[in-house]
Tab-separated table of C-alpha atoms in Angstrom:
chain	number	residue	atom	x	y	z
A	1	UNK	CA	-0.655	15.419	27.647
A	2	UNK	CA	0.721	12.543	30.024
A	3	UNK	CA	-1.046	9.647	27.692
A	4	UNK	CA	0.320	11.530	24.401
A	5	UNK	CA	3.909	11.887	25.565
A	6	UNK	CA	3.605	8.294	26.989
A	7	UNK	CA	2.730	7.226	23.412
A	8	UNK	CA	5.359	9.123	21.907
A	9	UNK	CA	7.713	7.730	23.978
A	10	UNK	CA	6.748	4.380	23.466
A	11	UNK	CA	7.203	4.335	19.761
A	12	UNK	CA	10.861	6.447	20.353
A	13	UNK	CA	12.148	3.680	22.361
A	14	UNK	CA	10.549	1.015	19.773
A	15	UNK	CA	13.036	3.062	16.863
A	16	UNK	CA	15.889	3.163	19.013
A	17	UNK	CA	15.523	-0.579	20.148
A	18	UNK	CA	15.940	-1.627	16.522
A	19	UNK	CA	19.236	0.275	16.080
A	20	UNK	CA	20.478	-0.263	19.313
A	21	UNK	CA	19.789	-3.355	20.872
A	22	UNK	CA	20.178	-2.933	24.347
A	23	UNK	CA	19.152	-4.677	27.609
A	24	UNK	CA	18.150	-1.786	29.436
A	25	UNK	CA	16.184	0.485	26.267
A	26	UNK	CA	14.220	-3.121	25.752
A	27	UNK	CA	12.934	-3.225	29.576
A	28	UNK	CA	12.579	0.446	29.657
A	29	UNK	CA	10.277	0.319	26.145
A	30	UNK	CA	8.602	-2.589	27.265
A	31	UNK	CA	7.282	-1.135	30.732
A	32	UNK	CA	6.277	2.224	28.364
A	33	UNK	CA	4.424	0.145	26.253
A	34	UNK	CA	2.802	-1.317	28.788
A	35	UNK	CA	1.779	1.985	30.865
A	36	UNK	CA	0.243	3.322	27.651
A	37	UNK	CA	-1.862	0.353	27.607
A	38	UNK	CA	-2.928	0.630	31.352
A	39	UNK	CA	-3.292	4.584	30.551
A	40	UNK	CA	-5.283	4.072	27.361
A	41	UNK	CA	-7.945	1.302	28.502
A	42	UNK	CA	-9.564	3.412	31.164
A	43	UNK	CA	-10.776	5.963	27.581
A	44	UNK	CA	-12.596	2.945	26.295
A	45	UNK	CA	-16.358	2.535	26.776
A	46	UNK	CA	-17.733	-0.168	29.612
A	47	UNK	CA	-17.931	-2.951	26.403
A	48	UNK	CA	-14.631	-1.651	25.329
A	49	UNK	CA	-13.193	-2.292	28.575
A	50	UNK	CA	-14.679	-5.725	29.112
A	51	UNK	CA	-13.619	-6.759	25.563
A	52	UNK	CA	-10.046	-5.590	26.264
A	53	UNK	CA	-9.278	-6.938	29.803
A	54	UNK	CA	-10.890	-10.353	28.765
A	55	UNK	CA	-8.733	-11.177	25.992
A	56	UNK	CA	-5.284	-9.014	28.054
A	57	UNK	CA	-6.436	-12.115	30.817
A	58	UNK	CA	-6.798	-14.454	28.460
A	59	UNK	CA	-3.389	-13.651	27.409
A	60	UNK	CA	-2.118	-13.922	30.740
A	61	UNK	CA	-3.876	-17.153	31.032
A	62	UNK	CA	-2.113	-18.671	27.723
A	63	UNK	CA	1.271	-16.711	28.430
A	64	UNK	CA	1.622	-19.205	31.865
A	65	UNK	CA	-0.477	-22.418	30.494
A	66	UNK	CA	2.140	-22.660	27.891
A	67	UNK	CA	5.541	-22.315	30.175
A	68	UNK	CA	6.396	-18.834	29.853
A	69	UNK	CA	7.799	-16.689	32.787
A	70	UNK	CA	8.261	-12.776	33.605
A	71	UNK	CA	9.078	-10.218	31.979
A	72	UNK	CA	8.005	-12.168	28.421
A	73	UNK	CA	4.442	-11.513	29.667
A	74	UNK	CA	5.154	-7.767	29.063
A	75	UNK	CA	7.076	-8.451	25.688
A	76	UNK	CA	3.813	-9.896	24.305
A	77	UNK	CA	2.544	-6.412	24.335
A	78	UNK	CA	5.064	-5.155	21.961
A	79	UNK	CA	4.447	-7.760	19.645
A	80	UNK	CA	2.687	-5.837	17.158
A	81	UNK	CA	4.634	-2.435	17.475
A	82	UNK	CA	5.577	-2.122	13.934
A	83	UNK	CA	2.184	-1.784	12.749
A	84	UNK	CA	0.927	-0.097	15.583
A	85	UNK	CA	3.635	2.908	15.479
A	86	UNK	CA	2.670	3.450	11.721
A	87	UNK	CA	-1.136	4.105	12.536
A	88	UNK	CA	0.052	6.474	15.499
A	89	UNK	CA	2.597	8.209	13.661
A	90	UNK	CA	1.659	8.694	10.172
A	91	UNK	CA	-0.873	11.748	11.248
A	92	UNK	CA	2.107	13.561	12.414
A	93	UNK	CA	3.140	14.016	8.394
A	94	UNK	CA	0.204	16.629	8.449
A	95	UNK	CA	1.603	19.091	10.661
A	96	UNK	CA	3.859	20.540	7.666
A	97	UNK	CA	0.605	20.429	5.402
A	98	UNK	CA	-1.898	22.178	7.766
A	99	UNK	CA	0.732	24.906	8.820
A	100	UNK	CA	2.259	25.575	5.840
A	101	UNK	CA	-1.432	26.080	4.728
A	102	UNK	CA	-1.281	23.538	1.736
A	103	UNK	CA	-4.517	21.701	2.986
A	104	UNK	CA	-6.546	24.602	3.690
A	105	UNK	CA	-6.082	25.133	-0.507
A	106	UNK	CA	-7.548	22.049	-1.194
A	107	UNK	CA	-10.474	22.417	0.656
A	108	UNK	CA	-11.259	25.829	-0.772
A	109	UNK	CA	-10.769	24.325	-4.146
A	110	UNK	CA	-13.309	21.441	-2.837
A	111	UNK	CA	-16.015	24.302	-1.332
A	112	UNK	CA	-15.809	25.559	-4.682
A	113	UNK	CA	-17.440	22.459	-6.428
A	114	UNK	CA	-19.572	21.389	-3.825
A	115	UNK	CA	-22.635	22.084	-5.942
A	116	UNK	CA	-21.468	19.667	-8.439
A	117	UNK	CA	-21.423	15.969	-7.254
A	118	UNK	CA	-19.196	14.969	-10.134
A	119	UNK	CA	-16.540	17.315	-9.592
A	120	UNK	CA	-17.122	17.105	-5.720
A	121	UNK	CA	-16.414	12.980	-6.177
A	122	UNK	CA	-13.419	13.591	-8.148
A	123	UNK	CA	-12.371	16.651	-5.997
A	124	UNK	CA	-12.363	14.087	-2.605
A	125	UNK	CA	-11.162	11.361	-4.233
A	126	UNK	CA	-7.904	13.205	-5.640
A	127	UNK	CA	-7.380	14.798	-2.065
A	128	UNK	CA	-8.015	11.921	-0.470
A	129	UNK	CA	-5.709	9.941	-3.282
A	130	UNK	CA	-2.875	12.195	-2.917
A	131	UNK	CA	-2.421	12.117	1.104
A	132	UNK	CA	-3.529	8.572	1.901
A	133	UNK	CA	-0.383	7.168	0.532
A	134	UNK	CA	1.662	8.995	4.062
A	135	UNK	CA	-1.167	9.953	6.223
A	136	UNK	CA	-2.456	6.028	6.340
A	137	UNK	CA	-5.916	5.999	8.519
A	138	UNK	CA	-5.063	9.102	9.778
A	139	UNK	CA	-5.813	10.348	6.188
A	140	UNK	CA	-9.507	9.953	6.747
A	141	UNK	CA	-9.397	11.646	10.045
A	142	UNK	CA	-7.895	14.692	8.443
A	143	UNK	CA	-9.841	14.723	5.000
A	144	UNK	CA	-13.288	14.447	6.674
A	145	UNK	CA	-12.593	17.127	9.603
A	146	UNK	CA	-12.049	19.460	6.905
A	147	UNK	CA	-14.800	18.451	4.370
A	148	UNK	CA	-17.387	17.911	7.008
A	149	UNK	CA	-18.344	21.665	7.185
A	150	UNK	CA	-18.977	21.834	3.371
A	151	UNK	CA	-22.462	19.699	4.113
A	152	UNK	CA	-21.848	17.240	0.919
A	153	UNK	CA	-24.435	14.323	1.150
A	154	UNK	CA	-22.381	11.334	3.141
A	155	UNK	CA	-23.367	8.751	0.667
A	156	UNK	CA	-20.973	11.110	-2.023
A	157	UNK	CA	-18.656	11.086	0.927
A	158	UNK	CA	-18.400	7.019	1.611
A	159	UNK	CA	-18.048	6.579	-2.036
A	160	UNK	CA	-15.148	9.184	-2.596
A	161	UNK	CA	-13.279	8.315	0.514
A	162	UNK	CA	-13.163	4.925	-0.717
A	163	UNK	CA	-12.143	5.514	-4.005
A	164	UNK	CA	-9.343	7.238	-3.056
A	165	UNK	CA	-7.852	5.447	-0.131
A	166	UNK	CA	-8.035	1.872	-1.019
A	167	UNK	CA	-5.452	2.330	-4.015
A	168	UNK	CA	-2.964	2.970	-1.276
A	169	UNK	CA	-3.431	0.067	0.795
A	170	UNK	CA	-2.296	-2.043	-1.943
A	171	UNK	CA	1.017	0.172	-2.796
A	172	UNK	CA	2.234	2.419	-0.189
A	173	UNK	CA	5.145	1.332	2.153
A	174	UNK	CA	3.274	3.666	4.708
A	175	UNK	CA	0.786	0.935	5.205
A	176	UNK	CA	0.858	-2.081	7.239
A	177	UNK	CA	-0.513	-4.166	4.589
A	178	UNK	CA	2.683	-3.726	2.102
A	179	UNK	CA	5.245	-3.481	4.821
A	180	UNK	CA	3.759	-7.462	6.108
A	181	UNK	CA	3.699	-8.471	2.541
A	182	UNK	CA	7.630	-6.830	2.271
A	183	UNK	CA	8.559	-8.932	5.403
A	184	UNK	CA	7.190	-12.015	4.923
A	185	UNK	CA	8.580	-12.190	1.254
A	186	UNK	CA	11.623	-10.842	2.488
A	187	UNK	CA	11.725	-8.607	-0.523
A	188	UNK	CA	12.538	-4.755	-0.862
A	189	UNK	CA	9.788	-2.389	-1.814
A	190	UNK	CA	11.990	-1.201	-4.788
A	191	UNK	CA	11.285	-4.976	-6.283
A	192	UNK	CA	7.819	-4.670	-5.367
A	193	UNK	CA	6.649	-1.510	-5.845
A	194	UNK	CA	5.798	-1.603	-9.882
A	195	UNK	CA	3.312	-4.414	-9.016
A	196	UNK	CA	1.715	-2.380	-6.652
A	197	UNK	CA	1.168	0.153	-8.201
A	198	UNK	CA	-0.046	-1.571	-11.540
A	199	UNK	CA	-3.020	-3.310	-9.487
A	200	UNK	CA	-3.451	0.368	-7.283
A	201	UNK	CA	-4.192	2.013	-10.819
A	202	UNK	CA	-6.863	-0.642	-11.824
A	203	UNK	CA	-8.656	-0.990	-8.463
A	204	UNK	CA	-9.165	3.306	-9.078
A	205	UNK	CA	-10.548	2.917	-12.369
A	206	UNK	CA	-12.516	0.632	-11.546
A	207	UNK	CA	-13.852	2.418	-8.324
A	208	UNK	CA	-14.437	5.731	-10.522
A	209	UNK	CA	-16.526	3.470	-12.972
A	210	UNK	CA	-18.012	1.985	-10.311
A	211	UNK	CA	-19.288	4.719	-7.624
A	212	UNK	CA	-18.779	7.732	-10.233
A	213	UNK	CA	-22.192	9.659	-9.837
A	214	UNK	CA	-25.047	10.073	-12.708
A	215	UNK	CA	-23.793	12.661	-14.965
A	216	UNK	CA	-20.492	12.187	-14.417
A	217	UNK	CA	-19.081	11.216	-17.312
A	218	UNK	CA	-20.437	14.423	-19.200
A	219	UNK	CA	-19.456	17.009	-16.844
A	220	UNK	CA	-15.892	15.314	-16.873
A	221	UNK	CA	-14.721	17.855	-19.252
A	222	UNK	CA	-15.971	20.833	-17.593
A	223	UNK	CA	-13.987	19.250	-13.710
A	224	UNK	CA	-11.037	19.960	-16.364
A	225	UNK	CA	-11.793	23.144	-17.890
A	226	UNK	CA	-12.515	24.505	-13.662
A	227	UNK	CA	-9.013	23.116	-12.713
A	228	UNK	CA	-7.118	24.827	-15.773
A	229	UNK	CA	-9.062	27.993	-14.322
A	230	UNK	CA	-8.597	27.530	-10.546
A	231	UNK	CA	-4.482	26.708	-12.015
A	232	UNK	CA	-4.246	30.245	-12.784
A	233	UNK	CA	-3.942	31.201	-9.152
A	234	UNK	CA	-0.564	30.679	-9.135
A	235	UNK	CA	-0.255	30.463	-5.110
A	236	UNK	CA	-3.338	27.578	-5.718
A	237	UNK	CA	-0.926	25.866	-8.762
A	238	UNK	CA	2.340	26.163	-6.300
A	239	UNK	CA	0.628	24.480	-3.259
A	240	UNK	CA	-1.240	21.467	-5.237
A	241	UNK	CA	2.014	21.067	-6.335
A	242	UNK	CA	4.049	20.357	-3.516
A	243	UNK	CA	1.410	18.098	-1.658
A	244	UNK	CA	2.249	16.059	-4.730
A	245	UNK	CA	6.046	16.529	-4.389
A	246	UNK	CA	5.436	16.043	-0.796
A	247	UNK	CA	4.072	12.555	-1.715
A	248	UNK	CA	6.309	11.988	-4.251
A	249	UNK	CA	9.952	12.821	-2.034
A	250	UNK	CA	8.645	10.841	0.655
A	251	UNK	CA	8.151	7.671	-1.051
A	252	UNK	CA	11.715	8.235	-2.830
A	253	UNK	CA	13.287	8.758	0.549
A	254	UNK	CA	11.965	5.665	1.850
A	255	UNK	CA	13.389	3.866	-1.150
A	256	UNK	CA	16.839	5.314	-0.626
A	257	UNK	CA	16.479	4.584	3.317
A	258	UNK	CA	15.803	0.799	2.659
A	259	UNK	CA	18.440	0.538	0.297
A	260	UNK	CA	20.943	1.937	2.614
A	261	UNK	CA	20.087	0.886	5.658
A	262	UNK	CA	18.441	-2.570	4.947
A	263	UNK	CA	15.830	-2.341	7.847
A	264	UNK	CA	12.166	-3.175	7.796
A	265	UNK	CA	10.010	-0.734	5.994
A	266	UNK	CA	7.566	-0.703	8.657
A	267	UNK	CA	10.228	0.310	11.023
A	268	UNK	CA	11.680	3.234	8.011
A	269	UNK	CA	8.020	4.176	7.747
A	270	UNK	CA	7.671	5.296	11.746
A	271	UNK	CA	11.031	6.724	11.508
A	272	UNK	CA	10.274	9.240	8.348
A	273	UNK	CA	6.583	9.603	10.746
A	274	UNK	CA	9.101	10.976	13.305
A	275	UNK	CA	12.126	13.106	10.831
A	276	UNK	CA	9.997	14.650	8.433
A	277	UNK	CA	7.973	16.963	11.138
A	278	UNK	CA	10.540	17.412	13.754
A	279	UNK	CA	12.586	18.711	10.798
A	280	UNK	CA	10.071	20.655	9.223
A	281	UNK	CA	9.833	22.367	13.026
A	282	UNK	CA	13.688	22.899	12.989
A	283	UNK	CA	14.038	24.200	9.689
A	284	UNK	CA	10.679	26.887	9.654
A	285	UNK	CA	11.537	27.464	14.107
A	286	UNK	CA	8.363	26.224	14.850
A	287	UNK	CA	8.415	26.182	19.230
A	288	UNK	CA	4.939	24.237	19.415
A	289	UNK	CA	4.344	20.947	18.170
C-alpha cells in the first residue's frame, strides 16, 4: 500500500508541476520520484537488480563527468515521467468497466464462442480493439486475466492480442508512441488524428488476413448471425455499447482538453487516467478505490 500510494503520488505531483510551476512541488515530486524508485528496485529479481543499479551508477557516473551538480542528479529521474505516468495510469480507466460490470459481458460473450477459433479470434481481437485505445499495456493485463480461465490455445491468443492492440499504438493519444510523435512535430492530435487512424485501419486488415485462422473466412457469416442473436439481450446490446461510447467520449474529451488548454497530450492523457475514475467514484459513491 506504501509503494502504490508512493506511485500515485508521484504522478499527482508530476500533473500539478505542469500547471503550477513551483519551487517547492518540483523538489517535493522529485524526492517522490525518487523514493518510488528506491522502493520499487528491491521487487526486481537479483539480474533485475544488477541491471538497474549498474546503469542508475552509470548515470551517476555521467551526471558528474559531464559538470552537473545536486539536486539535477535527482531531476534525471523524472526525465521520462510523461510516458511513464501513462503506462501507470491508464489501468485505472478499468475500474468503471469492471464495476459497472461491462467487462464481465464481454467475456461471457467470449466463453460463449470458445469452441469456435474463428469467432474466438474475432471475439479477442474486438475486445481487445475496443479497450486498448485507453487501457494502453494495461489492456493486455486486463484482457488476458479474464480470458485466461476460458483455456483457448495461446497460439489463438498471441495472434488475437496482436491484432487488436497494435492498431492503437499507431492512433491513440493514450499511447506514448503518438503523444512523442505529437511533441516532436509540435502538432495537435486533432491535425493528426485522420492519418492515424487511416494507417490503424490497414495494419487490422491486414493482421485479420494475416493471422485469421483456417476456416475463417466461411464461418464469418455465422460470427454475425451469433452477434445479431447474443444483441437481443438487451442488457448484453446496452453494455457493448457503452464500452464503445466509453472509448469514443474519451478520445473526444481529450480533443476538447488539448484544444482548450494547449498542454501536451501525454500530460492530458495521465490527467483523464486520474478524472475519469475518481469521478466515476464520486458520482456512483464508491468509498474503495
Amino acid at each position: 500500500m506504501i509503494r502504490f500510494s508512493l506511485v500515485l503520488s508521484m504522478c499527482f505531483l508530476y500533473i500539478l508541476e505542469a500547471f503550477v510551476p513551483n519551487m517547492y512541488i518540483s523538489f517535493i515530486f522529485n524526492m517522490a520520484a525518487a523514493a518510488v524508485f528506491f522502493t520499487m528496485v528491491p521487487l526486481l529479481d537479483r539480474k533485475g537488480r544488477i541491471f538497474t543499479l549498474g546503469l542508475f551508477s552509470a548515470g551517476i557516473f555521467i551526471h558528474y563527468a559531464v559538470g552537473d551538480r545536486g539536486l539535477l542528479l535527482i531531476e534525471g529521474i523524472t526525465q521520462n515521467m510523461a510516458l511513464l505516468a501513462i503506462l501507470i495510469l491508464a489501468p485505472l480507466l478499468s475500474i468503471p468497466l469492471r464495476r459497472e460490470g461491462i467487462i464481465d459481458t464481454v467475456i461471457t460473450y467470449l466463453n460463449e464462442l470458445k469452441n469456435s477459433p474463428a469467432h474466438t479470434f474475432y471475439g479477442i481481437s474486438s475486445f481487445m480493439l475496443t479497450l486498448a485505445p485507453i487501457l494502453n499495456m494495461g489492456a493486455l493485463r486486463i484482457v488476458h486475466g479474464f480470458v485466461e480461465n476460458i483455456k483457448i490455445p495461446s497460439k489463438l491468443l498471441s495472434r488475437s492480442y496482436y491484432v487488436g492492440f497494435t492498431p492503437a499504438v499507431i492512433w491513440s493519444p493514450f499511447f506514448a508512441s503518438v503523444g512523442i510523435v505529437l511533441f516532436y512535430l509540435e502538432i495537435t492530435y486533432l491535425s493528426y488524428v485522420a492519418f492515424g487512424v487511416v494507417f490503424a485501419i490497414l495494419q487490422m486488415a491486414a493482421g485479420m488476413i494475416l493471422f485469421r485462422p483456417a476456416g475463417a473466412v466461411e464461418t464469418a457469416a455465422a460470427l454475425e448471425e451469433e452477434t445479431g442473436d447474443a444483441a437481443a439481450d438487451k442488457g448484453r446490446k446496452k453494455d457493448l455499447y457503452t464500452l464503445a461510447g466509453f472509448v469514443l467520449g474519451l478520445v473526444l474529451l481529450l480533443i476538447v482538453m488539448e484544444h482548450v488548454s494547449h498542454k501536451s497530450m501525454l500530460l492530458l492523457v495521465s490527467m483523464v487516467c486520474f478524472i475519469v475514475p475518481a469521478g466515476w467514484m464520486v458520482l456512483r459513491k464508491q468509498k474503495r478505490p
